[in-house]
Tab-separated table of C-alpha atoms and ligand atoms in Angstrom:
chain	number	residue	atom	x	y	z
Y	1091	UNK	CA	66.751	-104.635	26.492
Y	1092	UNK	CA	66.337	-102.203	29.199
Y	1093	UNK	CA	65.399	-103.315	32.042
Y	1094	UNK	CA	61.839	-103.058	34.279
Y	1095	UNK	CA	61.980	-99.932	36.175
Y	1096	UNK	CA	61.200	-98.087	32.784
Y	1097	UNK	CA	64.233	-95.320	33.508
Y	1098	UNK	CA	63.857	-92.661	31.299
Y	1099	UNK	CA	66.642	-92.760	28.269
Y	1100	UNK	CA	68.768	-88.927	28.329
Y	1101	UNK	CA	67.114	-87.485	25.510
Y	1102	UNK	CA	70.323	-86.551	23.440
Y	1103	UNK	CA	70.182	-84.538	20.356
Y	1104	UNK	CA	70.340	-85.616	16.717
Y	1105	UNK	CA	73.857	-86.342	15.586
Y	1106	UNK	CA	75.482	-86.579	12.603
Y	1107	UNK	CA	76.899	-90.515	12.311
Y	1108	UNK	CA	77.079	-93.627	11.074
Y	1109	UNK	CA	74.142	-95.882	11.243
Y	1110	UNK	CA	75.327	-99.039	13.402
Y	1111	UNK	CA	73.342	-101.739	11.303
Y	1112	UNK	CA	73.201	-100.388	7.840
Y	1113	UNK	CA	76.787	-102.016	6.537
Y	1114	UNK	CA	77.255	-103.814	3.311
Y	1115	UNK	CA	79.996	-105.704	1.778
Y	1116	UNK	CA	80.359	-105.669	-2.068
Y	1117	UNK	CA	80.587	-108.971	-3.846
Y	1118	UNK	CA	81.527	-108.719	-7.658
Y	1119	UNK	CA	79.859	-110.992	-10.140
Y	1120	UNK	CA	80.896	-110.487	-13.256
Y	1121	UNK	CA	81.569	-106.616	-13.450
Y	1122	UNK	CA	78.562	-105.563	-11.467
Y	1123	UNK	CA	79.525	-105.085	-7.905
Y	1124	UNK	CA	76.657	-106.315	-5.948
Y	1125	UNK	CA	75.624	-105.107	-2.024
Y	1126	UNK	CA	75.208	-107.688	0.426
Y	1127	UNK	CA	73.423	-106.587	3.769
Y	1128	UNK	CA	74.576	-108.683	7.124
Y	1129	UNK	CA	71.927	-111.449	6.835
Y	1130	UNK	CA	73.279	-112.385	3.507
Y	1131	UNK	CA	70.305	-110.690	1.107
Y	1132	UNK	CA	71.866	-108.951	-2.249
Y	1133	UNK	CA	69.932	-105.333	-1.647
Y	1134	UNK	CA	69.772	-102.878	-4.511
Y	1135	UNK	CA	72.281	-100.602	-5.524
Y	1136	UNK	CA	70.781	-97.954	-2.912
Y	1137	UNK	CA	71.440	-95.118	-5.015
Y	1138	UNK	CA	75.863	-95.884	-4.614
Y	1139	UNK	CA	77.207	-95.258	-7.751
Y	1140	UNK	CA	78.941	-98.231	-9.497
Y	1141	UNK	CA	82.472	-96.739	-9.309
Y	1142	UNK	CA	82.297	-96.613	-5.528
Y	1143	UNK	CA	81.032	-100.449	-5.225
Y	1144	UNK	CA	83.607	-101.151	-7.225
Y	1145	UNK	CA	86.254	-99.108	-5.237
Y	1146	UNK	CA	85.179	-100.698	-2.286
Y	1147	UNK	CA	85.081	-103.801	-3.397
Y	1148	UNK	CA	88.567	-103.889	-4.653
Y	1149	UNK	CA	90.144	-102.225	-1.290
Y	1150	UNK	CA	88.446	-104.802	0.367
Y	1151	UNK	CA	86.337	-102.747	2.393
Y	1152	UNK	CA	82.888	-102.699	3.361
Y	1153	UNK	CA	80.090	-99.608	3.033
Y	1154	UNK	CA	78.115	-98.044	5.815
Y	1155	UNK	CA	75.384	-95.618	5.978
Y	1156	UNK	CA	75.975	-92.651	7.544
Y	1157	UNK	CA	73.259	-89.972	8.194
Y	1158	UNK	CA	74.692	-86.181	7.645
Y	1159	UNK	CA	73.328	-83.308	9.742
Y	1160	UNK	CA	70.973	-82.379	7.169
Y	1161	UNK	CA	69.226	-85.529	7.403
Y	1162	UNK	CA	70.724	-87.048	3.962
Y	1163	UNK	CA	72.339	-90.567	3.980
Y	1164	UNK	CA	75.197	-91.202	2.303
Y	1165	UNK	CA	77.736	-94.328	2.712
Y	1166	UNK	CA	81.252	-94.501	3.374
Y	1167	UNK	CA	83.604	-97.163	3.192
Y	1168	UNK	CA	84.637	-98.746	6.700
Y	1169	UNK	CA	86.781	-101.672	7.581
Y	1170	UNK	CA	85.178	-105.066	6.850
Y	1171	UNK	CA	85.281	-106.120	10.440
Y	1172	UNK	CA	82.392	-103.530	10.620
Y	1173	UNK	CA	80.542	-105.696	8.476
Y	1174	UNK	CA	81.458	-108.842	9.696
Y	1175	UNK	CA	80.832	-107.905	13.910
Y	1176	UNK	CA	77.299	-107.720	12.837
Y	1177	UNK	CA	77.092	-111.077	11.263
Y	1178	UNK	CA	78.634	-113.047	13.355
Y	1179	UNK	CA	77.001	-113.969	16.844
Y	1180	UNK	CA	77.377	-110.877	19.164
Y	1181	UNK	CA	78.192	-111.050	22.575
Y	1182	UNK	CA	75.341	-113.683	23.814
Y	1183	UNK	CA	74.714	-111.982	26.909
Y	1184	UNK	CA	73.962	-109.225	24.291
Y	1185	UNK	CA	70.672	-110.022	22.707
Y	1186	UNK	CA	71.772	-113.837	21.460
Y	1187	UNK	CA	73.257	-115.474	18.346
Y	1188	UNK	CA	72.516	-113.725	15.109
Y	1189	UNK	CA	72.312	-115.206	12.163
Y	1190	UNK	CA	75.558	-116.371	10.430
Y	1191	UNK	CA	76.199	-118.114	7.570
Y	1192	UNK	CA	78.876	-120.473	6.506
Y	1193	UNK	CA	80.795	-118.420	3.881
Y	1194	UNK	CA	81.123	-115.435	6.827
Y	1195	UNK	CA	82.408	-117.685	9.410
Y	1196	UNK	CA	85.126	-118.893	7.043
Y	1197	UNK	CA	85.684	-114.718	6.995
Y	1198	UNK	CA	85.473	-114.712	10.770
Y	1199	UNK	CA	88.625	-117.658	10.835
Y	1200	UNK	CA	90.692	-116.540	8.331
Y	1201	UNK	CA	90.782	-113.040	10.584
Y	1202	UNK	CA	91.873	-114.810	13.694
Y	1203	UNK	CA	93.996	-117.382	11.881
Y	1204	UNK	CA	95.848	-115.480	9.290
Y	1205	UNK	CA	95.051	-112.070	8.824
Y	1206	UNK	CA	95.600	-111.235	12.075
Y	1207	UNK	CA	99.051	-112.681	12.617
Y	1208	UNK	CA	100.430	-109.764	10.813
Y	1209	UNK	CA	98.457	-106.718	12.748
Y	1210	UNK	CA	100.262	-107.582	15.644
Y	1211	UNK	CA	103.533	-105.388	15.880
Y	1212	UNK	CA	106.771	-106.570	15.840
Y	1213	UNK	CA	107.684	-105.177	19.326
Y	1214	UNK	CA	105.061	-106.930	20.915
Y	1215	UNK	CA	106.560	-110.219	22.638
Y	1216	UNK	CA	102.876	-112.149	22.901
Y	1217	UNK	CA	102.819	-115.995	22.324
Y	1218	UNK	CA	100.813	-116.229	18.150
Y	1219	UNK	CA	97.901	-117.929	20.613
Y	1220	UNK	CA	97.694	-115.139	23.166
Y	1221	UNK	CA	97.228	-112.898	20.163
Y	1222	UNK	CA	94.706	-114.790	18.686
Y	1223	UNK	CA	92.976	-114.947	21.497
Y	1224	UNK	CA	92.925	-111.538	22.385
Y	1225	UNK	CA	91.807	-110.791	18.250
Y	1226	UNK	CA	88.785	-113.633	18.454
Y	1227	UNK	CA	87.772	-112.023	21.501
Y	1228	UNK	CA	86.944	-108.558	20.072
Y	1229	UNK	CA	85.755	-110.413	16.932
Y	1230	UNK	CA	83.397	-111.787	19.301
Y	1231	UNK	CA	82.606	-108.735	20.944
Y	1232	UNK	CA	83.494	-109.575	24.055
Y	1233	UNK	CA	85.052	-107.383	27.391
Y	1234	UNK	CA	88.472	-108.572	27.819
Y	1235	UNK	CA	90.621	-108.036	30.927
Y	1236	UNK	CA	94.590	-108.248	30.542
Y	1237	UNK	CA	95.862	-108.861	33.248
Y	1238	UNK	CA	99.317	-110.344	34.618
Y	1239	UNK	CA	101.912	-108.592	37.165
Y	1240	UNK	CA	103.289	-104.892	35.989
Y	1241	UNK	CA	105.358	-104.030	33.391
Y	1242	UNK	CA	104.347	-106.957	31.345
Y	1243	UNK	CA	102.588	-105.533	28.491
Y	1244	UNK	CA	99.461	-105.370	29.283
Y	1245	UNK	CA	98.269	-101.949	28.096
Y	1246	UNK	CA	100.603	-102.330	25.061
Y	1247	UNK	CA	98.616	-105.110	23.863
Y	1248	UNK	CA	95.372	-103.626	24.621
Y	1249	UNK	CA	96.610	-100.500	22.681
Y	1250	UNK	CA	98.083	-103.260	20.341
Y	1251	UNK	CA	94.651	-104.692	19.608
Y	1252	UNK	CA	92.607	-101.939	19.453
Y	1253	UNK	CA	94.653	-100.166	16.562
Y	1254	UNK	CA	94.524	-103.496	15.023
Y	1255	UNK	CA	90.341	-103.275	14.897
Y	1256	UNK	CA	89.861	-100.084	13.521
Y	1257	UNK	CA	87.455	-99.257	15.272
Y	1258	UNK	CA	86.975	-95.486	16.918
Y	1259	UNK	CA	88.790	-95.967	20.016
Y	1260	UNK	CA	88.577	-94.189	23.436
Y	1261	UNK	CA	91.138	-94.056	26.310
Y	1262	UNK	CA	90.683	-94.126	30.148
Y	1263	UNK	CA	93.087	-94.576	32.859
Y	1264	UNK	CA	91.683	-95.014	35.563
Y	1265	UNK	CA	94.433	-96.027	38.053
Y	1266	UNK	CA	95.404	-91.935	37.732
Y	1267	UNK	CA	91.858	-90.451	38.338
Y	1268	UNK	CA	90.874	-88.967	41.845
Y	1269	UNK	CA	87.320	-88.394	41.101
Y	1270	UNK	CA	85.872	-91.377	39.223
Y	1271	UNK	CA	82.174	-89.912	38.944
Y	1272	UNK	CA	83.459	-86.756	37.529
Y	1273	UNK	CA	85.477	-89.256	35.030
Y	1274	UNK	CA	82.864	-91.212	34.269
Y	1275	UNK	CA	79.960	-89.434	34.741
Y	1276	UNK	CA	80.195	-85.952	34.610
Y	1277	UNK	CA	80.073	-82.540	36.253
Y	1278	UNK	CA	77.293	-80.606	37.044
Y	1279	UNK	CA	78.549	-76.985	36.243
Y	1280	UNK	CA	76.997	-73.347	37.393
Y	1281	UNK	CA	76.184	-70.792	34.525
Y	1282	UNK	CA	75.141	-67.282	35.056
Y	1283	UNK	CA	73.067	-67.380	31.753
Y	1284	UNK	CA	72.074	-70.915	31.536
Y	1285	UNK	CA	71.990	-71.759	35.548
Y	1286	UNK	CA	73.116	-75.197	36.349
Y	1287	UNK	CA	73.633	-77.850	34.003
Y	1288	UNK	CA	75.198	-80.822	33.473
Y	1289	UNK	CA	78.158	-81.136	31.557
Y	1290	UNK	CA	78.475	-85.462	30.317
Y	1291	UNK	CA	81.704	-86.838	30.426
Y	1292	UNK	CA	83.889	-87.971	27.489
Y	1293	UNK	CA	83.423	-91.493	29.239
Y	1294	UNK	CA	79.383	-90.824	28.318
Y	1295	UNK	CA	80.202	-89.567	25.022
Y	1296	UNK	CA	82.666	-92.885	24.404
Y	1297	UNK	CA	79.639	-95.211	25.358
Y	1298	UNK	CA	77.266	-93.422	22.893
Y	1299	UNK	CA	79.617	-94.080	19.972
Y	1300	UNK	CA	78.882	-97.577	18.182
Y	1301	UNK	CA	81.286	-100.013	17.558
Y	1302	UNK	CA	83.775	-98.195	19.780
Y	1303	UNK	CA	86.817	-99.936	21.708
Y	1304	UNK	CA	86.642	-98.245	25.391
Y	1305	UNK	CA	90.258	-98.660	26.632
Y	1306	UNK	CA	90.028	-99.125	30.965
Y	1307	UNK	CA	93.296	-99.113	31.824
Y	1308	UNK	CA	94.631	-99.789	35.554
Y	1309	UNK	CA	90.684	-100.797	36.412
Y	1310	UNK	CA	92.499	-102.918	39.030
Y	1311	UNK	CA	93.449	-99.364	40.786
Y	1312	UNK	CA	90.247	-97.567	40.606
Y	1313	UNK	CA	88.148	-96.662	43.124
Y	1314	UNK	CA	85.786	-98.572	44.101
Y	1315	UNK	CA	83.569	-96.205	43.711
Y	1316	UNK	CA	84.336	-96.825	39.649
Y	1317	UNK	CA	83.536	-100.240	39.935
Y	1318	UNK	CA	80.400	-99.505	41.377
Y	1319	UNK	CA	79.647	-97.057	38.179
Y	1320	UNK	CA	80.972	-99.441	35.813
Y	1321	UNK	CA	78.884	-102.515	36.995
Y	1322	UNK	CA	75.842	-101.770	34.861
Y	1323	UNK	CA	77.710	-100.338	31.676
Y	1324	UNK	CA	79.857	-103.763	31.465
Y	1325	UNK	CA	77.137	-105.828	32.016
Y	1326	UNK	CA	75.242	-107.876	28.932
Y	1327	UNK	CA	72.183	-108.073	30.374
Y	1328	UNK	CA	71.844	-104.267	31.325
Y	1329	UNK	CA	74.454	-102.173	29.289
Y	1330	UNK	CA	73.525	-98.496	30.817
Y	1331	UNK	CA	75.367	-95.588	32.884
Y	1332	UNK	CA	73.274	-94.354	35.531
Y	1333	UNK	CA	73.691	-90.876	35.733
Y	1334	UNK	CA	72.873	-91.034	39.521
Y	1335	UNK	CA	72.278	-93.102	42.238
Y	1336	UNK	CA	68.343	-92.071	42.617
Y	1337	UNK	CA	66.283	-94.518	41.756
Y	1338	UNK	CA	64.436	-93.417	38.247
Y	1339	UNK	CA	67.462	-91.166	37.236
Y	1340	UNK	CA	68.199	-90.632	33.792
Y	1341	UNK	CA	70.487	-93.382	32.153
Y	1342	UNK	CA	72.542	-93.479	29.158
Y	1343	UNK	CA	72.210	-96.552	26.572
Y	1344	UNK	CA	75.722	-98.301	25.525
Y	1345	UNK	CA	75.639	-97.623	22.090
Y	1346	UNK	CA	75.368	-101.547	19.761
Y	1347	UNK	CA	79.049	-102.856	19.322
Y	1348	UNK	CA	80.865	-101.012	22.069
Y	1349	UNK	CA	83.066	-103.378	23.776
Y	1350	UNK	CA	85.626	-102.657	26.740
Y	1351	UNK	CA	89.140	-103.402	27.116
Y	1352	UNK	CA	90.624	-103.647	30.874
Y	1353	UNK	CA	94.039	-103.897	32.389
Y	1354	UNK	CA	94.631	-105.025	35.780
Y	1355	UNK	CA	97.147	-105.918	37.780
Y	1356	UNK	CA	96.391	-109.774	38.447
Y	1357	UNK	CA	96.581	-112.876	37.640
Y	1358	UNK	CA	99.917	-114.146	39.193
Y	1359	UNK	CA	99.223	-115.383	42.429
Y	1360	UNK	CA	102.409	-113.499	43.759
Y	1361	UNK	CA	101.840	-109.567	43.281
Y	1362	UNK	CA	100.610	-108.596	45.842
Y	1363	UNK	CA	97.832	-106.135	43.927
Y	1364	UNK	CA	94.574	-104.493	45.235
Y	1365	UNK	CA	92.369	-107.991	44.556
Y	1366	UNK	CA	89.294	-106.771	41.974
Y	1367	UNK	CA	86.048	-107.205	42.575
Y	1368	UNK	CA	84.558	-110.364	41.951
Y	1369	UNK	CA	81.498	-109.259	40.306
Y	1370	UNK	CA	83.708	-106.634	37.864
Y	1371	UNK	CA	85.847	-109.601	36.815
Y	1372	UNK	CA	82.932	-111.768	36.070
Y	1373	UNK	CA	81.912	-109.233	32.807
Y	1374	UNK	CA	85.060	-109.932	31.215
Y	1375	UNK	CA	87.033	-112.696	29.467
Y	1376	UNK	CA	90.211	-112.778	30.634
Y	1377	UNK	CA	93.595	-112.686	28.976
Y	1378	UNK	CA	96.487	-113.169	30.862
Y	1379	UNK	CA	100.041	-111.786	29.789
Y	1380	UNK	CA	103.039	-113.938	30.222
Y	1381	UNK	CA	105.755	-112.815	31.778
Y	1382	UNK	CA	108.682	-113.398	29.289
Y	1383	UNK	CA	111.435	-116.258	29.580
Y	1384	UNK	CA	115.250	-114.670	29.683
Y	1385	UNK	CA	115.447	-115.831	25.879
Y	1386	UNK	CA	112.317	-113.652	24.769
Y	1387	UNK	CA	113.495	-110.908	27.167
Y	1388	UNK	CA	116.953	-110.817	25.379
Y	1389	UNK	CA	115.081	-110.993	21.791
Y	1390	UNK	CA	112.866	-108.232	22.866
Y	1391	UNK	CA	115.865	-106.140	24.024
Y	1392	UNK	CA	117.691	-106.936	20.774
Y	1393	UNK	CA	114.830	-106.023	18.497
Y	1394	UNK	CA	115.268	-102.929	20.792
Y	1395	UNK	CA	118.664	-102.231	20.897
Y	1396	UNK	CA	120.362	-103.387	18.248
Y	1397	UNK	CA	123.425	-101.576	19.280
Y	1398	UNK	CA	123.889	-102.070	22.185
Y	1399	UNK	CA	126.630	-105.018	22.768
Y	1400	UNK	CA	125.026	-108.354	23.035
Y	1401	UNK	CA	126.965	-109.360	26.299
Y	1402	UNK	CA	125.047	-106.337	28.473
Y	1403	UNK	CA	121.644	-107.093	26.722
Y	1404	UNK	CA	122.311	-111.025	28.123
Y	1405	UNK	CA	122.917	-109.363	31.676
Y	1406	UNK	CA	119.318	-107.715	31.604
Y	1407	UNK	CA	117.881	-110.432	30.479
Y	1408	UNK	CA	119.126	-112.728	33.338
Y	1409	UNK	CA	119.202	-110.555	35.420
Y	1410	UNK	CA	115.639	-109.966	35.187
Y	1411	UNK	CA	114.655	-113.350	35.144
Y	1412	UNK	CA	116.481	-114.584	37.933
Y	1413	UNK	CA	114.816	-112.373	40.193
Y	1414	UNK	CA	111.161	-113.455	38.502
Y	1415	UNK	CA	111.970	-116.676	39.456
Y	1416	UNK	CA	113.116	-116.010	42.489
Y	1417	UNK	CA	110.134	-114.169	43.693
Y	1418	UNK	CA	107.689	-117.107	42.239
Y	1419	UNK	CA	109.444	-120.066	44.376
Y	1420	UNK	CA	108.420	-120.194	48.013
Y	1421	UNK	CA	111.940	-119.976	49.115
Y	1422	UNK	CA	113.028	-117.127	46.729
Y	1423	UNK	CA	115.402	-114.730	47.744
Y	1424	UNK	CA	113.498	-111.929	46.245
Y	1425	UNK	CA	109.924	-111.045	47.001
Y	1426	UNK	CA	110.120	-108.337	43.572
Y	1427	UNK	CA	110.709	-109.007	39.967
Y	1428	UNK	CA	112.467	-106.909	37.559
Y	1429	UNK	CA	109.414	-105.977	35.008
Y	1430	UNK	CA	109.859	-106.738	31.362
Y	1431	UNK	CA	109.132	-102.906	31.733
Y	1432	UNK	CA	112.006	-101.874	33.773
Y	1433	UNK	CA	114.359	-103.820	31.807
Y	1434	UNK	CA	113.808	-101.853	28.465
Y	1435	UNK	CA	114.715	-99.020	30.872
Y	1436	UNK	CA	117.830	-100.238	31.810
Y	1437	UNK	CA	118.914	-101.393	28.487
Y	1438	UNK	CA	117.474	-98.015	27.297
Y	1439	UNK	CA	120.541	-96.245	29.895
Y	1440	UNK	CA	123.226	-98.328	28.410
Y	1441	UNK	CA	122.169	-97.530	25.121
Y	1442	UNK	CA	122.493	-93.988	26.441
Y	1443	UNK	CA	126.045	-94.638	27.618
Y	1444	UNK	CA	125.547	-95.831	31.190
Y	1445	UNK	CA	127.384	-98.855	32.515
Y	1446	UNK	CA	125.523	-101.812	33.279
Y	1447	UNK	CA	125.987	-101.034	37.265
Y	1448	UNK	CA	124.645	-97.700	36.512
Y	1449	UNK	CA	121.744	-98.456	34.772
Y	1450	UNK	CA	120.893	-101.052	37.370
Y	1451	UNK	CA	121.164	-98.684	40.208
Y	1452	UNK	CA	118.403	-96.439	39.094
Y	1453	UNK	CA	116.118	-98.513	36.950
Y	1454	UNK	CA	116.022	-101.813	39.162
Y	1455	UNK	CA	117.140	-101.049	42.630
Y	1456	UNK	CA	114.582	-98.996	43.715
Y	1457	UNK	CA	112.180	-101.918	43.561
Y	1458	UNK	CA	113.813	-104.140	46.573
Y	1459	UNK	CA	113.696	-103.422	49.991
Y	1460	UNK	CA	116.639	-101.999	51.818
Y	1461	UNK	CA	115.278	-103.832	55.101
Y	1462	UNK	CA	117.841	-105.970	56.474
Y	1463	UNK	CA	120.952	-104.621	55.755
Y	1464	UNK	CA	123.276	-106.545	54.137
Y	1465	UNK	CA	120.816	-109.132	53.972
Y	1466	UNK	CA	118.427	-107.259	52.236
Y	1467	UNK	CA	116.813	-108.289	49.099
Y	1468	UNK	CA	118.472	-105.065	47.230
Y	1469	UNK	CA	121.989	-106.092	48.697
Y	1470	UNK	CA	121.156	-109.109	47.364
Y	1471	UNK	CA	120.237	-107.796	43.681
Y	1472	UNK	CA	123.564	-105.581	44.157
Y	1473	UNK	CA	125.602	-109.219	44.120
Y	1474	UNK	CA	123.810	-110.196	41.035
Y	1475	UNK	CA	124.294	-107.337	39.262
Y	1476	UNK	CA	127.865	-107.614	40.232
Y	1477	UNK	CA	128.748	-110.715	39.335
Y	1478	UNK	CA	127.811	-109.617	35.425
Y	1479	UNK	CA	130.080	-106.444	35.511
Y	1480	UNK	CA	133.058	-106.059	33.471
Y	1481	UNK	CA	135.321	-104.602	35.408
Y	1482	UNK	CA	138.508	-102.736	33.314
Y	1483	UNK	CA	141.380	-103.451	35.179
Y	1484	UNK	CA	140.212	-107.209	36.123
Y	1485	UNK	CA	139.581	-107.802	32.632
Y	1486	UNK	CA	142.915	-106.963	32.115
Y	1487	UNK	CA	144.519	-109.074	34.328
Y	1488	UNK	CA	142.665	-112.061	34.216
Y	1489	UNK	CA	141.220	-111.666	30.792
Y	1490	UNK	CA	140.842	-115.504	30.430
Y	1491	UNK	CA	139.810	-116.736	33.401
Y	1492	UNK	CA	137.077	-113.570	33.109
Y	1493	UNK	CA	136.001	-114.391	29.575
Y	1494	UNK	CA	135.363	-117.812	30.352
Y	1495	UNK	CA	132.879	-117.882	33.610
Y	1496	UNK	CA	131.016	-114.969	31.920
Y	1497	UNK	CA	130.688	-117.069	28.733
Y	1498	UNK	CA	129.301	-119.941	31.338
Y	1499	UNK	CA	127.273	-117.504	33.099
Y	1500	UNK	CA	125.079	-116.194	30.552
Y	1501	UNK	CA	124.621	-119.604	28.266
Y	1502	UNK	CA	120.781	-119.936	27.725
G	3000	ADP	N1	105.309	-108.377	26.380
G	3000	ADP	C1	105.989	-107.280	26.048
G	3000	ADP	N2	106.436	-107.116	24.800
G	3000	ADP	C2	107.122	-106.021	24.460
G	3000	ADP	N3	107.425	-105.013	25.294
G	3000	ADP	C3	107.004	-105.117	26.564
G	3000	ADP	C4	106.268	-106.251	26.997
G	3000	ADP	N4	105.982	-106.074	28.300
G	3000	ADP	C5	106.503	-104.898	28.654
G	3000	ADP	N5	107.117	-104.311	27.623
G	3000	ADP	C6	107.828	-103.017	27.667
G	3000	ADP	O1	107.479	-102.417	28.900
G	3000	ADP	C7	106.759	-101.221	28.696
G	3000	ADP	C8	105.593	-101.160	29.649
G	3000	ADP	O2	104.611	-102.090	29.291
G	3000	ADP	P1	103.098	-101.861	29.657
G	3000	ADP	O3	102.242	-102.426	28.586
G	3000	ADP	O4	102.847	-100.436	29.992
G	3000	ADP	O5	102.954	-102.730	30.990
G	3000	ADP	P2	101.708	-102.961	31.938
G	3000	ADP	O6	100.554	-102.244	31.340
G	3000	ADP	O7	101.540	-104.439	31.969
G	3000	ADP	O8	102.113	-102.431	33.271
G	3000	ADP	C9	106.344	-101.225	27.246
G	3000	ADP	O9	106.295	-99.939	26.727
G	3000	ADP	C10	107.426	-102.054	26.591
G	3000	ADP	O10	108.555	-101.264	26.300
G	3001	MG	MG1	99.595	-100.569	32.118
């Protein structure tokens, strides 16, 4: 797998762990629970005691090896996704299609297609496609990218996705890191007793770990100089960190089944975002995050903030989408949206007791330009907000005349 120049592999010391390809599932025939190795064979017992087959079997689970300190192998029970990764084709840029049999891709699309429908939370607005999407492509051990404008979800889902695969799961953010080798690489440190040595990242120690979900959130904002260290470890065909630029120095293997989850900020044509680079976008599928209508706004809100009186949670709603699709036409008035985001925050003030002017003030304002005076984008976000207030003494006066625009205003 590794490639030509021979680089020597960092020799790292024994470790306690699971073994990556020794996973069983337990079928029961009869009442003898029978192991099942990933190319379909019935194995032995391997010395696991019939209660624990059966245990497993019944939870649904599957049974790995895993190698203790000492040397000894025992097995423990893991999810059966565990199992069924190694069945199914892995990533083909990984080493090709493995073997997989008819009764475990039935397995494989009753996971996307039913079981996973309910591992999604509730508070997630993601279309049941999206979803599935996102599910079949860590099923297929895939990199995924989410991308779409800010605000939108994007690192909730990927947080979303990766509880859903129980898998052990590392997080990076690398839109807030000022040193991306030290993040991703490591430190060489000076010791008066041991002189200088090198201390690995957590990044390193996150590759080494099989099967885990590596979380790379804000990619988009790196450095470029993280791109550059990522372009090897994210691609199929190579799959190491380089440890340093030299030619010939030491590498670290991705461990089998790691897969990486990015966010960026991309994917709509009218956010003006760093652009990524080509070649980092190329080693991922991508999943784009749509931005929600005002109907699933309002719902989401809702869900939210039950409380909070229906006619305000409408405002957001519009509010927000007027100005997203304002700033998608060519002649929009607004060059900003209000992100699905910033809209929980201001529904989040009222909530809190702040009136709907209020809350618009300090969680949507800030986003459009002052420039222009009264013609300015956030004069004209100031009108639209307006228009939506209830004001006390008006409401008094012309009740009726009030209740019915607003009633026209905020129809769906
Ligand atoms: N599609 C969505 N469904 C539910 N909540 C959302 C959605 N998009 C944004 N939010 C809300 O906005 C917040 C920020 O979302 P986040 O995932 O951090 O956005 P992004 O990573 O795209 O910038 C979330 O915590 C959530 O409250
Ligand atoms: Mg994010």
């Amino acid at each position: 797998m590794l490639n030509n120049k021979n680089p020597k592999v960092m020799n790292s010391d024994f470790k306690a762990g699971f073994i990556p390809t020794e996973v069983y599932k337990v079928e029961a025939f009869g009442n003898s629970f029978k192991l099942i190795d990933t190319k379909g064979n019935k194995v032995g017992t391997l010395g696991i005691g019939t209660g624990n087959r059966k245990s497993a079997f019944e939870e649904g689970m599957a049974l790995q090896a895993f190698l203790q300190k000492n040397g000894k192998k025992t097995y423990r029970k893991v999810g059966m996704d565990v199992y069924n990764n190694l069945v199914i084709p892995m990533n083909t840029d990984n080493g090709g299609v493995q073997f997989e049999d008819k009764g475990d891709h039935q397995a494989v699309k009753d996971f996307i297609h039913n079981s996973s429908v309910s591992l999604k939370p509730n508070e997630l607005v993601m279309t049941p496609l999206k979803w599935k999407y996102l599910i079949r492509s860590a099923v297929r051990a895939k990199n995924i990218m989410m991308t779409g404008p800010a605000g939108c979800g994007k690192t909730m889902a990927a947080k979303a996705l990766v509880k859903a695969l129980d898998r052990p799961d590392f997080y990076f953010n690398l839109g807030a890191t000022q040193d991306p080798r030290a993040t991703l690489i490591g430190n060489t440190q000076f010791d008066k007793n041991k002189g200088t040595y090198f201390s690995e990242s957590s990044f390193v120690k996150a590759i080494k770990t099989p099967n885990a979900v590596i979380l790379l959130d804000e990619l988009s904002r790196a450095h470029p100089d993280a791109w550059n260290i990522l372009m090897t470890v994210l691609d199929g065909g190579q799959r190491y960190l380089r440890l340093d630029e030299a030619e010939g120095s030491p590498i670290v293997k991705v461990a089998e089944g790691v897969t990486f989850i990015a966010t960026a900020n991309i994917g709509n044509e009218y956010t003006s975002t760093r652009v990524i680079d080509r070649a980092i976008l190329d080693r991922f599928v991508t999943i784009e995050m749509d931005v929600l209508n005002d109907e699933q706004e309002f719902g989401l809100l809702k869900f939210m903030f039950p409380e909070v009186d229906e006619y305000n949670l409408k405002a957001v709603a519009e509010i927000a989408h007027h100005t997203r699709t304002q700033s998608m036409s060519d002649a929009g008035k607004v060059t900003a949206m209000v992100s699905t985001r910033a809209s929980v925050e201001m529904a989040g003030l009222i909530y809190d007791g702040f009136d709907l002017f209020e809350a618009a003030e300090i969680s949507i304002f800030p986003f459009f330009s002052n420039d222009g005076g009264v013609d300015s984008e956030r004069t004209y976000v100031k009108q639209l907000v307006q228009k939506y207030v209830k004001d006390e003494s008006n409401e008094a006066l012309f009740n009726e005349v009030e209740t019915e625009t607003k009633e026209e205003e905020i129809t769906w």
